[in-house]
Coordinates of C-alpha atoms and ligand atoms in Angstrom, one line a residue:
M593 CA 25.5 -8.9 -11.5
K594 CA 25.2 -5.8 -9.5
A595 CA 21.7 -3.9 -8.4
I596 CA 20.5 -0.5 -7.3
V597 CA 17.5 -1.0 -5.9
V598 CA 15.9 2.6 -5.0
G599 CA 13.6 2.9 -2.4
A600 CA 13.3 0.9 1.1
G601 CA 9.9 0.2 0.9
I602 CA 8.0 -3.1 0.6
A603 CA 8.8 -3.8 -2.8
G604 CA 12.9 -2.0 -2.3
L605 CA 13.3 -5.1 0.3
A606 CA 11.1 -7.9 -0.9
T607 CA 13.3 -7.2 -4.8
A608 CA 16.3 -6.3 -3.2
G609 CA 15.9 -10.1 -1.0
D610 CA 14.5 -11.6 -3.7
L611 CA 17.7 -10.9 -6.3
A612 CA 20.1 -11.0 -3.1
R613 CA 19.3 -14.7 -2.9
A614 CA 19.6 -15.5 -5.9
G615 CA 23.1 -14.5 -6.0
W616 CA 23.1 -10.1 -7.0
D617 CA 25.5 -7.4 -5.6
I618 CA 22.7 -5.4 -4.4
T619 CA 22.7 -1.5 -3.4
V620 CA 20.0 -0.3 -1.6
L621 CA 19.0 3.8 -1.3
E622 CA 16.3 4.8 1.3
R623 CA 16.3 8.5 1.1
S624 CA 14.5 8.3 5.3
D625 CA 17.2 8.2 7.4
G626 CA 16.3 4.8 8.8
P627 CA 13.0 2.6 9.6
R628 CA 10.1 3.5 9.1
T629 CA 8.8 3.4 13.1
S630 CA 4.9 4.8 11.4
G631 CA 3.0 4.1 8.9
Y632 CA -1.0 2.1 9.0
M633 CA -3.2 -1.4 9.1
M634 CA -2.8 -3.1 6.0
D635 CA -4.9 -6.3 4.1
F636 CA -2.3 -8.3 3.8
F637 CA -3.9 -11.2 1.3
G638 CA -3.6 -12.3 -2.1
P639 CA -0.6 -13.2 -4.4
G640 CA 1.3 -11.2 -2.0
Y641 CA 0.7 -14.1 0.9
D642 CA 1.5 -16.8 -1.8
A643 CA 5.2 -14.9 -2.5
A644 CA 5.3 -14.4 1.4
E645 CA 4.8 -17.8 1.8
N646 CA 7.0 -19.0 -0.8
M647 CA 9.9 -17.3 0.7
G648 CA 9.4 -18.7 4.2
I649 CA 8.3 -15.4 6.3
L650 CA 4.8 -16.5 6.5
P651 CA 5.6 -17.3 10.5
A652 CA 6.9 -14.4 10.8
L653 CA 4.2 -12.1 9.3
L654 CA 1.7 -13.9 11.6
A655 CA 3.4 -13.4 14.9
C656 CA 3.3 -9.6 14.5
A657 CA 0.2 -9.9 12.0
Y658 CA -3.6 -8.5 14.3
P659 CA -6.5 -10.7 14.7
I660 CA -8.9 -7.9 13.4
E661 CA -12.4 -9.7 13.5
E662 CA -14.8 -7.0 12.5
A663 CA -15.1 -3.7 10.9
T664 CA -17.4 -1.1 13.2
Y665 CA -19.2 1.5 11.8
L666 CA -20.6 4.0 14.6
D667 CA -22.6 7.3 14.7
S668 CA -21.5 10.4 15.4
A669 CA -22.5 9.7 19.0
G670 CA -20.7 6.1 19.2
R671 CA -24.0 3.9 18.6
V672 CA -23.8 1.3 16.2
T673 CA -24.9 1.4 12.6
G674 CA -23.0 -1.2 10.8
K675 CA -21.0 -4.3 10.8
L676 CA -17.9 -6.8 8.1
S677 CA -17.2 -9.1 9.4
F678 CA -13.3 -9.9 8.7
K679 CA -14.0 -13.4 9.8
R680 CA -16.1 -13.8 7.1
F681 CA -13.8 -12.4 4.4
A682 CA -10.9 -14.5 5.1
D683 CA -12.5 -18.0 5.0
L684 CA -13.8 -16.8 1.4
V685 CA -9.9 -16.5 1.1
D686 CA -8.8 -19.4 2.9
G687 CA -8.2 -18.5 5.6
R688 CA -5.3 -16.7 4.0
L689 CA -5.1 -13.2 4.8
L690 CA -4.0 -11.5 7.6
S691 CA -3.9 -7.7 8.7
I692 CA -0.2 -6.3 9.1
M693 CA 1.3 -3.0 10.5
R694 CA 3.9 -1.5 7.4
P695 CA 6.3 -1.0 9.1
D696 CA 5.8 -4.7 10.5
L697 CA 5.8 -5.7 7.5
E698 CA 8.9 -4.2 6.2
A699 CA 10.6 -5.5 9.3
V700 CA 10.0 -8.9 8.8
L701 CA 11.4 -8.3 5.0
R702 CA 13.9 -6.1 6.3
Q703 CA 15.3 -9.1 8.4
I704 CA 15.5 -11.9 6.0
L705 CA 17.7 -9.4 3.2
P706 CA 21.2 -11.5 3.2
P707 CA 24.0 -10.5 4.8
S708 CA 25.7 -9.1 1.3
V709 CA 22.7 -6.2 0.8
R710 CA 24.0 -2.7 2.4
L711 CA 21.1 -0.7 3.1
A712 CA 22.1 3.5 2.8
Y713 CA 19.3 4.9 4.8
G714 CA 19.3 8.8 4.2
T715 CA 20.6 8.4 0.6
A716 CA 18.2 9.2 -2.5
L717 CA 18.7 9.2 -5.7
Q718 CA 20.1 12.3 -7.8
G719 CA 20.7 11.1 -11.5
V720 CA 20.4 8.6 -13.3
E721 CA 22.7 7.4 -17.0
N722 CA 20.5 4.4 -18.7
G723 CA 22.9 3.1 -20.7
P724 CA 22.8 -0.2 -22.7
D725 CA 25.5 -1.7 -21.2
G726 CA 25.0 -0.7 -17.8
V727 CA 23.8 2.3 -15.6
R728 CA 25.9 5.1 -13.1
V729 CA 23.4 6.2 -10.3
A730 CA 23.8 9.9 -9.0
A731 CA 23.8 9.9 -4.7
S732 CA 22.9 12.9 -2.1
D733 CA 25.8 11.6 -0.7
G734 CA 28.3 12.6 -3.5
S735 CA 28.4 9.1 -4.9
V736 CA 28.4 7.6 -8.4
V737 CA 27.7 3.7 -8.3
E738 CA 27.9 1.2 -11.7
A739 CA 25.6 -1.2 -12.2
D740 CA 23.9 -3.3 -14.4
L741 CA 20.6 -3.1 -13.5
L742 CA 18.9 -0.6 -11.7
V743 CA 15.1 -1.3 -10.0
G744 CA 13.3 2.1 -9.0
A745 CA 10.9 0.5 -5.1
D746 CA 10.8 4.2 -4.5
G747 CA 6.9 4.8 -4.7
I748 CA 4.0 6.2 -5.9
H749 CA 6.4 9.8 -6.9
S750 CA 8.7 7.8 -8.0
A751 CA 12.4 9.6 -8.3
V752 CA 13.6 6.8 -11.5
R753 CA 10.0 6.5 -13.5
E754 CA 10.3 10.6 -13.1
A755 CA 14.4 10.6 -14.8
V756 CA 13.3 7.3 -16.6
F757 CA 10.1 7.9 -17.9
G758 CA 8.9 11.1 -17.4
P759 CA 7.4 13.4 -15.8
E760 CA 4.5 11.8 -13.0
V761 CA 0.9 14.3 -14.4
R762 CA 2.0 12.1 -17.7
F763 CA 0.8 8.6 -15.0
I764 CA -1.2 9.4 -11.6
R765 CA -4.2 8.9 -12.0
Y766 CA -6.9 10.8 -9.3
L767 CA -9.1 9.4 -7.4
G768 CA -11.1 12.0 -6.1
F769 CA -9.5 11.1 -2.5
H770 CA -7.1 12.9 0.3
T771 CA -5.9 10.2 2.6
A772 CA -3.9 10.8 6.2
A773 CA -2.4 8.3 8.4
Y774 CA -1.1 8.3 11.4
M775 CA 0.4 6.1 15.3
F776 CA -0.9 7.6 18.7
S777 CA -1.0 6.5 22.4
D778 CA -4.1 6.5 23.7
P779 CA -5.3 4.0 26.4
G780 CA -9.3 5.5 26.6
I781 CA -9.0 5.7 22.6
A782 CA -7.4 1.9 22.5
E783 CA -9.6 0.3 24.9
Q784 CA -12.7 1.1 23.4
V785 CA -11.8 0.6 19.8
G786 CA -10.4 -3.0 20.8
G787 CA -10.0 -5.6 18.7
R788 CA -12.4 -4.0 15.7
F789 CA -11.6 -1.6 13.4
A790 CA -14.0 1.0 14.2
L791 CA -14.9 3.8 11.3
T792 CA -17.1 6.5 11.2
D793 CA -20.4 6.1 9.7
T794 CA -19.8 9.9 7.7
K795 CA -20.9 11.0 4.0
N796 CA -17.7 12.2 1.9
R797 CA -14.9 11.3 5.2
Q798 CA -14.7 8.4 7.3
L799 CA -12.5 8.0 10.0
G800 CA -11.1 4.4 11.0
L801 CA -9.4 3.7 14.3
Y802 CA -7.5 0.3 15.3
G803 CA -6.0 -0.2 18.7
L804 CA -3.1 -1.4 18.3
R805 CA -0.4 -3.5 21.2
D806 CA 0.9 -1.3 24.0
N807 CA -2.4 1.1 23.9
R808 CA -0.9 2.7 20.9
V809 CA -4.3 2.9 17.9
A810 CA -3.8 3.3 14.3
A811 CA -5.5 6.0 12.5
F812 CA -6.3 6.0 8.4
L813 CA -8.3 9.5 6.9
V814 CA -10.2 9.6 4.1
H815 CA -12.0 12.2 2.4
R816 CA -13.1 13.7 -0.7
D817 CA -11.2 16.5 -2.6
P818 CA -11.7 17.4 -6.2
S819 CA -8.4 18.3 -6.5
P820 CA -5.1 16.5 -6.2
I821 CA -3.2 19.6 -4.7
L822 CA -2.2 18.4 -1.0
P823 CA -3.1 21.4 1.1
V824 CA 0.5 22.8 3.1
D825 CA -0.9 22.4 6.4
R826 CA -1.9 18.9 6.7
R827 CA -3.2 19.0 10.0
A828 CA -5.1 22.2 9.7
A829 CA -6.4 20.2 6.2
L830 CA -7.6 17.4 8.8
Q831 CA -9.6 19.5 11.1
W832 CA -11.4 21.5 9.5
E833 CA -12.6 18.2 7.3
F834 CA -13.5 16.3 10.0
A835 CA -15.0 18.5 11.9
G836 CA -18.7 17.4 13.6
A837 CA -17.2 13.8 12.3
G838 CA -18.3 12.5 16.2
W839 CA -17.6 10.3 18.8
L840 CA -13.7 10.1 19.2
A841 CA -13.1 12.1 15.7
P842 CA -11.2 15.4 18.0
R843 CA -9.5 13.3 20.0
A844 CA -8.0 11.4 18.0
L845 CA -7.5 14.8 15.2
A846 CA -5.6 15.6 18.5
R847 CA -3.2 13.4 18.7
A848 CA -2.2 13.7 14.9
P849 CA 1.4 13.9 14.4
E850 CA 2.9 17.2 12.8
D851 CA 4.8 13.9 10.6
L852 CA 1.5 12.9 9.3
Y853 CA 1.4 10.6 6.8
Y854 CA -1.1 12.2 3.9
D855 CA -0.9 12.0 0.1
V856 CA -3.7 11.4 -2.7
V857 CA -5.7 8.2 -2.9
A858 CA -4.6 7.6 -6.8
Q859 CA -3.7 5.1 -9.6
V860 CA 0.2 4.1 -11.4
H861 CA -0.3 3.5 -15.7
L862 CA 2.3 2.7 -17.6
D863 CA 2.6 1.3 -20.6
R864 CA 6.0 -0.2 -20.0
W865 CA 8.0 -1.4 -17.8
H866 CA 11.7 -1.2 -18.0
S867 CA 13.7 0.5 -20.6
G868 CA 17.1 -0.4 -21.1
R869 CA 18.6 -1.0 -17.5
V870 CA 15.7 0.8 -15.7
V871 CA 12.2 -1.2 -14.1
L872 CA 9.8 -0.9 -11.8
V873 CA 9.0 -2.1 -8.9
G874 CA 5.9 -1.6 -6.4
D875 CA 3.9 1.8 -6.8
A876 CA 6.7 2.9 -8.6
C877 CA 4.1 0.8 -11.6
Q878 CA 2.0 -0.9 -10.7
A879 CA -0.1 1.9 -7.8
V880 CA -3.5 0.2 -7.7
S881 CA -4.2 3.0 -4.6
L882 CA -6.0 2.0 -1.1
L883 CA -9.2 1.8 -2.2
A884 CA -8.1 -2.2 -4.3
G885 CA -6.3 -3.0 -0.8
Q886 CA -3.6 -5.3 -2.5
G887 CA -0.4 -2.6 -3.2
A888 CA 1.7 -4.3 -0.4
S889 CA 0.5 -7.9 -1.8
L890 CA 1.3 -7.0 -5.0
A891 CA 4.9 -5.8 -4.1
V892 CA 6.0 -8.1 -2.4
A893 CA 4.8 -10.6 -5.3
G894 CA 5.8 -8.5 -8.4
A895 CA 9.8 -8.7 -6.7
R896 CA 9.3 -12.5 -6.5
V897 CA 8.2 -11.8 -10.5
L898 CA 10.4 -9.9 -11.1
A899 CA 12.8 -11.4 -10.0
T900 CA 12.3 -15.5 -11.7
H901 CA 11.9 -13.4 -14.8
L902 CA 15.9 -12.0 -14.3
A903 CA 17.5 -15.3 -13.1
E904 CA 15.5 -17.6 -15.9
A905 CA 16.0 -14.0 -19.4
S906 CA 19.2 -14.7 -21.1
S907 CA 19.4 -11.4 -21.0
I908 CA 18.5 -8.7 -17.6
P909 CA 16.2 -6.4 -21.2
E910 CA 14.6 -10.1 -21.7
G911 CA 13.9 -10.5 -18.0
C912 CA 12.4 -7.6 -17.2
E913 CA 10.4 -7.8 -20.4
A914 CA 8.7 -10.9 -19.7
Y915 CA 8.4 -9.9 -15.7
Q916 CA 6.2 -6.9 -17.2
R917 CA 3.7 -10.0 -19.3
E918 CA 3.6 -11.7 -16.3
W919 CA 2.2 -9.1 -14.0
M920 CA 1.2 -5.9 -15.9
P921 CA -2.0 -7.9 -16.6
V922 CA -2.7 -8.7 -13.2
V923 CA -1.8 -5.2 -12.1
R924 CA -4.3 -3.7 -14.9
D925 CA -7.1 -6.0 -13.1
R926 CA -6.8 -4.9 -9.7
Q927 CA -6.9 -1.4 -11.0
E928 CA -10.3 -1.8 -12.7
T929 CA -10.9 -2.8 -8.5
G930 CA -9.8 0.2 -6.9
R931 CA -11.4 2.1 -9.8
R932 CA -14.7 0.2 -9.6
A933 CA -14.8 1.2 -5.8
A934 CA -13.9 4.5 -6.5
R935 CA -17.6 5.0 -6.9
W936 CA -19.0 3.3 -4.0
F937 CA -16.2 3.9 -0.6
L938 CA -17.6 7.0 0.3
P939 CA -21.3 7.3 0.5
S940 CA -22.1 11.6 -0.6
S941 CA -25.2 11.3 0.0
N942 CA -27.9 10.7 2.6
A943 CA -29.6 7.7 0.5
E944 CA -26.3 6.1 0.2
L945 CA -25.8 6.4 3.4
V946 CA -28.5 4.6 4.1
L947 CA -27.6 2.7 1.2
R948 CA -24.5 1.3 2.7
R949 CA -26.0 0.1 6.0
V950 CA -28.5 -2.0 3.7
M951 CA -25.5 -3.6 2.2
L952 CA -23.5 -3.9 5.4
A953 CA -26.8 -5.6 6.6
L954 CA -27.4 -7.7 4.0
S955 CA -23.2 -8.8 3.7
G956 CA -23.9 -11.2 6.3
L957 CA -25.9 -13.1 3.1
P958 CA -23.5 -16.2 2.5
V959 CA -23.6 -14.5 -1.5
V960 CA -23.4 -11.2 -0.5
N961 CA -20.5 -12.3 1.0
R962 CA -19.2 -14.2 -1.1
A963 CA -20.0 -11.4 -4.1
I964 CA -17.6 -8.4 -1.7
G965 CA -15.1 -11.5 -1.5
N966 CA -14.6 -11.9 -5.1
S967 CA -14.8 -9.0 -5.9
L968 CA -11.9 -7.6 -3.9
A969 CA -9.5 -10.7 -4.6
G970 CA -9.6 -10.6 -7.5
K971 CA -8.6 -13.8 -10.1
A972 CA -6.5 -16.2 -8.2
V973 CA -2.4 -16.2 -9.9
P974 CA 0.2 -18.8 -9.7
I975 CA 3.2 -17.4 -7.9
R976 CA 6.6 -19.6 -8.0
Ligands
FAD390 C1 -3.7 4.3 3.6 C2 -3.6 3.0 3.1 C3 -3.3 1.5 3.6 C4 -3.1 0.5 2.6 N1 -3.9 -0.1 2.9 C5 -2.8 -1.1 2.5 C6 -3.4 -3.0 2.2 O1 -4.7 -2.5 3.1 N2 -3.3 -3.5 2.0 C7 -2.0 -3.6 0.6 O2 -1.9 -5.2 0.6 N3 -1.5 -2.3 0.5 C8 -2.6 -1.2 0.9 N4 -2.0 -0.3 0.7 C9 -0.9 0.3 -0.8 C10 0.4 0.1 0.4 O3 0.7 0.8 0.9 C11 1.2 0.0 -0.9 O4 1.0 -0.6 -2.6 C12 2.3 0.0 -0.3 O5 3.5 0.6 0.8 C13 4.0 0.6 -1.9 O6 5.2 0.0 -1.2 P1 6.3 0.9 -2.1 O7 7.0 0.2 -2.0 O8 6.1 0.2 -3.9 O9 6.7 2.6 -1.9 P2 6.3 2.9 -0.6 O10 5.9 1.7 0.0 O11 5.8 4.2 -1.3 O12 8.0 2.3 -0.1 C14 8.4 3.4 -0.9 C15 10.0 3.8 -0.6 O13 10.9 4.6 -1.2 C16 11.9 5.5 -0.4 N5 12.0 6.4 -1.9 C17 11.1 7.6 -2.8 N6 11.6 8.2 -3.1 C18 13.7 8.3 -3.3 C19 14.5 8.5 -3.7 N7 14.7 9.4 -4.1 N8 15.1 8.3 -3.4 C20 15.5 7.0 -2.1 N9 14.4 6.1 -1.4 C21 13.0 7.0 -2.1 C22 10.3 6.2 0.4 O14 11.0 6.9 1.7 C23 10.3 4.6 0.4 O15 10.5 3.9 1.6 C24 -2.5 1.4 1.8 C25 -2.2 2.8 1.7 C26 -2.3 3.2 2.2 C27 -1.4 4.5 2.4

């Protein structure tokens, strides 16, 4: 059996590996020119952690993970106003949590791809013909490839979804925030941030910094915006949004590169994840948003669920249907968590700012800590 996977991100690499190990002939089309080197820090726990263990890649992930101890909120003068212990949260999930940069997770998934997998970088999807017995895929390099299955693993703005299921506007649910991320080198900032996730204690906007190895820093920004339309000049928009945030914000913003990551914070909702010989995985069909904190984890686990059902089913459509039946309820549950988080994620008044500080102080209490942990982790799901 032959499959074309569009997207060499987390979901695409995980799906390509799982299917190739099950004997599929795999070609991956990725529009970027090569593997991503920039990105953001991710908490990786839940079903993806279990899937990674089953795949045997947990030691490799742990080897490049960062030992983050706590999230620390700081005011504009750099004074600590609140703390949240990562260790306590990790304890709630039996220590089965790691913090990893997105390019590092992708690198580990790429390293375990069987040599038979063809990875075509700099090649975007251009067109799809979805027939009853197979797909024909046109790529930007002029080639037309036929396969038994097309997997859309091309992220929240999926071109496969657009071509086969309809326009993006029908499926994207905007949660009211824009987000940005980038990496830069600054020994001074890296030293001040140390081994914690340092965040501005601000209304309607938040800048977070992680100190990485080799004096690098990962910046993560999120701010409220009533409109899902993205600004043309993203760096200028961030300078404007974060003016007056104080502390290390001006220095970190001055380091923002032109090609920084910038997007809406949104979820993807579809009633069906497959049609004929096309199936969607990862953010293309199941984006939960960064507010749910499990998008990458669900991408890795969902890929495994798809591969398992395709191996067991008597036909491709039957395998895709079984995948959707098992995995969609899990995703719906995490999406609900993400939407709930959108209500308290960024304080919008002084009263809410004070309330967050009180909640952070209370998070030291086991009962409150357990409630936060359970709400973030969601129900346990068995992953084969
Ligand atoms: C700031 C931020 C913080 C986050 N934090 C966490 C976290 O703590 N924990 C967690 O689990 N998740 C987190 N997430 C979510 C997580 O990053 C996503 O859920 C995950 O990356 C989804 O993987 P994906 O492979 O489905 O999509 P993507 O990672 O978006 O990959 C899609 C790939 O497809 C390629 N592509 C797109 N279009 C085409 C095309 N037409 N042709 C060919 N290739 C194409 C893209 O170049 C890309 O490589 C966070 C997200 C953000 C934005």
